[in-house]
Short mmCIF file of C-alpha atoms in Angstrom, two decimals:
data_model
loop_
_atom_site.label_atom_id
_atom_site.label_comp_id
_atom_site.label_asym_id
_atom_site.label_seq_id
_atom_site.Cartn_x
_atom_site.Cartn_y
_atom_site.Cartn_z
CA UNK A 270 -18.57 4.80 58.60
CA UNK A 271 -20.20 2.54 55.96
CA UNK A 272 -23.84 3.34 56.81
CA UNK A 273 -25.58 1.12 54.91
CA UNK A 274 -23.98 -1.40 51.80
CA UNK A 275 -25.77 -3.23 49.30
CA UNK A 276 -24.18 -5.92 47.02
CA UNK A 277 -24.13 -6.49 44.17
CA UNK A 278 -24.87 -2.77 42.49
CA UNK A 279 -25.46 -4.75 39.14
CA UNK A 280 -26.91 -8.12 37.81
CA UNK A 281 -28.45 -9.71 35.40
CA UNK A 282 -30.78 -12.81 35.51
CA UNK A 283 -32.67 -15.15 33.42
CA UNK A 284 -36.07 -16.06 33.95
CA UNK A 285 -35.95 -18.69 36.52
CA UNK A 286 -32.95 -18.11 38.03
CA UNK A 287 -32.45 -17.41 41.44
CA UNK A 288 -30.47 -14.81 43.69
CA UNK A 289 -29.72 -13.02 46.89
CA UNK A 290 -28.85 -9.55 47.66
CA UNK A 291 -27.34 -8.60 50.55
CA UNK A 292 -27.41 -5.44 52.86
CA UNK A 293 -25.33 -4.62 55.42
CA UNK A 294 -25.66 -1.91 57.98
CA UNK A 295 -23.20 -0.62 60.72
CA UNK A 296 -25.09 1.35 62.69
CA UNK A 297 -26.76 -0.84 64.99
CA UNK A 298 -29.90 0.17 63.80
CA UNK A 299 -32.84 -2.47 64.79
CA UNK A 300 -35.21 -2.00 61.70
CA UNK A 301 -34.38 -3.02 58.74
CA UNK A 302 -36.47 -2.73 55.05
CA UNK A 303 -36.16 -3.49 51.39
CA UNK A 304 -37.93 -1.30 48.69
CA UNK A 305 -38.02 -1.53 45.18
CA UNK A 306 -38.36 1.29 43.02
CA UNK A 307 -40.01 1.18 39.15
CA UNK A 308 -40.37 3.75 36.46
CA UNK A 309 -43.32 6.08 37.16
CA UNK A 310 -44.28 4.32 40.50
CA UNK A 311 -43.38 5.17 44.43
CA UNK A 312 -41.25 3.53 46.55
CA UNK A 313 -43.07 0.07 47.34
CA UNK A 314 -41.94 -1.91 50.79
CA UNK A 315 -41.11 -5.80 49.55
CA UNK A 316 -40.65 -7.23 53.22
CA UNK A 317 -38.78 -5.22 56.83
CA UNK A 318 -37.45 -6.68 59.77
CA UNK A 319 -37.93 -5.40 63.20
CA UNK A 320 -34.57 -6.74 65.14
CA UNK A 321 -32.39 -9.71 64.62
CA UNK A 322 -34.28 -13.38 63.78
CA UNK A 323 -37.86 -11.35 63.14
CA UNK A 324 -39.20 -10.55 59.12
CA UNK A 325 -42.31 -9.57 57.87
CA UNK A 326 -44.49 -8.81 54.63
CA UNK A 327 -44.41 -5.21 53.00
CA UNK A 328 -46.54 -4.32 50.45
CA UNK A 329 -45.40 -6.09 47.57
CA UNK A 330 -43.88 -9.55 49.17
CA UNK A 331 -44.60 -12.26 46.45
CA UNK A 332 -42.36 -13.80 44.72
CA UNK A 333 -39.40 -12.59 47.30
CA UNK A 334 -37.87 -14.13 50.87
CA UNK A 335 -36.23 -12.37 53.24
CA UNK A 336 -33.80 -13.48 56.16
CA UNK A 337 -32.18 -11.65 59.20
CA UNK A 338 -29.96 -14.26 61.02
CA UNK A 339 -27.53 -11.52 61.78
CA UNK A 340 -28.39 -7.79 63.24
CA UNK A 341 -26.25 -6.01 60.97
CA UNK A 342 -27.51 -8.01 57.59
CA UNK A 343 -30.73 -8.39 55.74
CA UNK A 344 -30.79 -10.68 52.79
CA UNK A 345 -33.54 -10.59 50.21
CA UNK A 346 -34.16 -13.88 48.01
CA UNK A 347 -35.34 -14.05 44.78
CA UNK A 348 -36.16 -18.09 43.97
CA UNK A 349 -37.37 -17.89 40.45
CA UNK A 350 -36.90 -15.09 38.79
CA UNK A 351 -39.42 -13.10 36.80
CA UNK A 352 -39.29 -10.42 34.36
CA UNK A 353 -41.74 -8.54 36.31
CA UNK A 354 -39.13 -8.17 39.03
CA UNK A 355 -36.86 -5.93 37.52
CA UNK A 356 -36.33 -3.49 39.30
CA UNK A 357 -33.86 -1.27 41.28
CA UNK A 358 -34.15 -2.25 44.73
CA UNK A 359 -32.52 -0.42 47.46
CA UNK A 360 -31.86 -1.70 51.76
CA UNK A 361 -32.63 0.84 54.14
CA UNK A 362 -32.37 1.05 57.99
CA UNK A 363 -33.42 3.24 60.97
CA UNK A 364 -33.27 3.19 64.65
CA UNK A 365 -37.18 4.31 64.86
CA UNK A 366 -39.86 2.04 63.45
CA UNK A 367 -41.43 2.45 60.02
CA UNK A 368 -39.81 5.65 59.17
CA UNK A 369 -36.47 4.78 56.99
CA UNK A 370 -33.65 7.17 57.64
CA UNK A 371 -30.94 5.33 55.57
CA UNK A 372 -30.86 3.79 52.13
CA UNK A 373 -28.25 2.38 50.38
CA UNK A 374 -27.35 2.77 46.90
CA UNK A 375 -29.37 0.27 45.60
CA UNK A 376 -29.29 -2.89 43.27
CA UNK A 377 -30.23 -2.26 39.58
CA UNK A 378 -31.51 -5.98 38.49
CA UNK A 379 -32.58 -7.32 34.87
CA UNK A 380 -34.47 -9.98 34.50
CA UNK A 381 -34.54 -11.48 30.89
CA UNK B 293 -56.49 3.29 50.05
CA UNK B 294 -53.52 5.95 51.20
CA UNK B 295 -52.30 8.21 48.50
CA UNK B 296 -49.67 10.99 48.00
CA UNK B 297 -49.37 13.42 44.59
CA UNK B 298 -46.57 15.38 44.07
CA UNK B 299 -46.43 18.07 42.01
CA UNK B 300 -45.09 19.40 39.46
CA UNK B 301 -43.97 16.35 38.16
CA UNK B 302 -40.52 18.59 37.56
CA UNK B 303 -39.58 21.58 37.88
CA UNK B 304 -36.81 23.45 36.13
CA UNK B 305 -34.97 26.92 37.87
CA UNK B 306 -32.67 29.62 37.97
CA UNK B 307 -30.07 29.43 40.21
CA UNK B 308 -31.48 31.68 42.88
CA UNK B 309 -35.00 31.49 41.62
CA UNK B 310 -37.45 30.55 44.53
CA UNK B 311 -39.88 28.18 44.24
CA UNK B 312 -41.84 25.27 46.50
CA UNK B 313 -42.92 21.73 45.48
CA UNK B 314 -46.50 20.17 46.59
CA UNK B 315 -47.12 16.90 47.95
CA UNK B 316 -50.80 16.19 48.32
CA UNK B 317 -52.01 13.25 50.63
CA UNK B 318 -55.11 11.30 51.22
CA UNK B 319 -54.84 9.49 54.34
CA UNK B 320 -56.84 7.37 57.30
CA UNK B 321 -54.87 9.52 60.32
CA UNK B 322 -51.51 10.85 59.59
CA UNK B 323 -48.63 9.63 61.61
CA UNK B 324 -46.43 11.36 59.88
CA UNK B 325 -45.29 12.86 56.54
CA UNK B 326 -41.54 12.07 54.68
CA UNK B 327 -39.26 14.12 52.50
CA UNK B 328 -36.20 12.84 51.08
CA UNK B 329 -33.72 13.89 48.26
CA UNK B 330 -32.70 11.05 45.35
CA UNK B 331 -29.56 12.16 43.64
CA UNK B 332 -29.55 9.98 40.41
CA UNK B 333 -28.31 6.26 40.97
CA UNK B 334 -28.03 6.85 45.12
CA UNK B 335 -30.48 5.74 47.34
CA UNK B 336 -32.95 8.48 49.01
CA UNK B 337 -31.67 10.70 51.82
CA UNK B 338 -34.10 11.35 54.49
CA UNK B 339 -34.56 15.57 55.21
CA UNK B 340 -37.73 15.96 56.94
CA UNK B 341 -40.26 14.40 59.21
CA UNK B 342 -43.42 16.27 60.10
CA UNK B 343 -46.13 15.11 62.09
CA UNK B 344 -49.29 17.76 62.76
CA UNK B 345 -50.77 20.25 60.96
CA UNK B 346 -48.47 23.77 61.55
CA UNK B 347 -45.29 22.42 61.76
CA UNK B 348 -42.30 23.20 60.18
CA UNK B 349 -38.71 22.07 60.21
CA UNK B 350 -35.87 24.05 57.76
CA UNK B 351 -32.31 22.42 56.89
CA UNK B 352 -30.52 24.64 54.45
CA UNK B 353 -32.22 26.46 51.74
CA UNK B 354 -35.41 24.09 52.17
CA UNK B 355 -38.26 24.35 54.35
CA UNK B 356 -40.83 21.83 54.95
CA UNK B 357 -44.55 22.66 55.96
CA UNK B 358 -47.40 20.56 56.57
CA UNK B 359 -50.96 21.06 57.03
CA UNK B 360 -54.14 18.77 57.01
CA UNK B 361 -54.47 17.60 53.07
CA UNK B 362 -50.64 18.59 52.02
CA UNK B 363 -47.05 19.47 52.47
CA UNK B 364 -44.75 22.15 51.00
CA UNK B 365 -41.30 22.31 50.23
CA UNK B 366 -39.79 25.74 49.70
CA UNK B 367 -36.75 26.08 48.53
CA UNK B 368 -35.26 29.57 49.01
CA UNK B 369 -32.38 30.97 46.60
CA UNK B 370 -31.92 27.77 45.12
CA UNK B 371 -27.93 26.07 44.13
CA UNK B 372 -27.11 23.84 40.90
CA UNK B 373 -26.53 21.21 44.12
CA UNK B 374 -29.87 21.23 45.17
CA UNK B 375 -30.67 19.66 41.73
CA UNK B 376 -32.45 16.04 42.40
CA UNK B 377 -35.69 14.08 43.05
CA UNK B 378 -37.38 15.19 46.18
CA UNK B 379 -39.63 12.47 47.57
CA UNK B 380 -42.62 12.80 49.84
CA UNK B 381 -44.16 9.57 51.42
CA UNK B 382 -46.99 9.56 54.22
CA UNK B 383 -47.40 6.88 57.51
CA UNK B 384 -50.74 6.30 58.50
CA UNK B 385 -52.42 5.17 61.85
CA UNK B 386 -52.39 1.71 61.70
CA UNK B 387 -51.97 -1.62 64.02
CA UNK B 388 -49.10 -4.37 63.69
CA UNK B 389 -47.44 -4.57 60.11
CA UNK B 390 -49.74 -1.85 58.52
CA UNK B 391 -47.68 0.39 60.88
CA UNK B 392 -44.39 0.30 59.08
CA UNK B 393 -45.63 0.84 55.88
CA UNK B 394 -45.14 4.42 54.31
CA UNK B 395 -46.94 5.47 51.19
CA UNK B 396 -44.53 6.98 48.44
CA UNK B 397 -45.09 9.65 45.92
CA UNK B 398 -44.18 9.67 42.78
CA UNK B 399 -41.12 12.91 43.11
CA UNK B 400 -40.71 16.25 41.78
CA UNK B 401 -37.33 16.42 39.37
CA UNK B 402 -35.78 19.44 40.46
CA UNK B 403 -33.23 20.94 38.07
CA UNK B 404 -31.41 24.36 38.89
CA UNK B 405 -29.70 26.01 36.29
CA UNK B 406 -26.90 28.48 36.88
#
């Protein structure tokens, strides 16, 4: 049991470029979030996902997209890059609403 | 504006050593209160939700209390594994997407020496 995968763990970017990172889940869990976490700051919520085909704005949304086509996957867009959004950010899920019971290992990202 | 402190910012022990860690909140109605462990480079691993003041849940060699401004997190004859960030984050009462979003402290670094 996989709980929950995020790919890739690693990347670097230049300013402008655009990415996606992926999470995957296997538990069937409805709610879905991404987080990114910064030196000497909490946890902030980017954007979550309530079930399949449904996304909305976290905390800290600009500059980021989000998609849920599937259940099991929750993709994160980045379109242009910005050194501001490095960052490690990490997928969680849970079966009960706001309250994130998994995380995966994260993605450490570089933005030059 | 919802806010959580955690203190100390870290926290260095004896193997055996009890101690607790503090995470102070300011909050419009608590929904609930958070702790998780961050081993370094993993993701955070959810331990304990509390929800009113007077409750307590234990796992292990920690305990996790909660009362109106702030929750504690003893840890009782600490191991070298228990070493890691301990995270507290707070929900609040609020309507639609203000309802999924948790307010995260900053951690306590717990180290445990043997």
């Amino acid at each position: 049991n996989a709980g929950v995968t995020q790919t890739p763990k690693f990347r670097v970017l230049k300013t402008g470029q655009s990415m996606t990172l992926l999470c995957a889940q296997d538990m069937n869990h409805e709610y879905m979030y991404w987080y990114r976490q910064d030196p000497g700051m909490g946890l902030r919520l980017i954007h979550y996902s309530v079930g399949e085909g449904t996304t909305a704005k976290g905390e800290v949304p600009d500059g980021y997209n989000v998609s849920r086509l599937k259940k099991q996957n929750f993709l994160l867009g980045l379109e242009s890059a910005a050194p501001s959004q490095t960052s490690v950010y990490f997928c969680a899920s849970s079966s009960q609403g706001a309250q994130p019971q998994h995380f995966g290992d994260g993605t450490r990202l570089s933005i030059l | 504006e919802d806010q959580v402190t955690q203190s100390p910012e870290a926290l260095r022990l004896q193997e055996g050593e009890s101690s607790s860690l503090n995470c102070s909140y300011t909050v419009s109605g608590l929904r609930g209160l958070f702790w998780y462990r961050q081993d370094p480079g993993k993701g955070p691993e959810f331990l304990f939700t509390l929800y009113s003041a007077g409750e307590e849940k234990e796992k292990e060699r920690l305990k996790a209390t909660l009362t109106k401004k702030e929750s504690f997190l003893h840890i009782t004859a600490p191991k070298p594994e228990d070493s890691a960030t301990y995270l507290c984050a707070v929900q609040a009462h609020y309507s639609g997407a203000g309802s999924y979003q948790l307010t995260f402290g900053k951690g306590t670094k717990l180290s445990v020496i043997p």
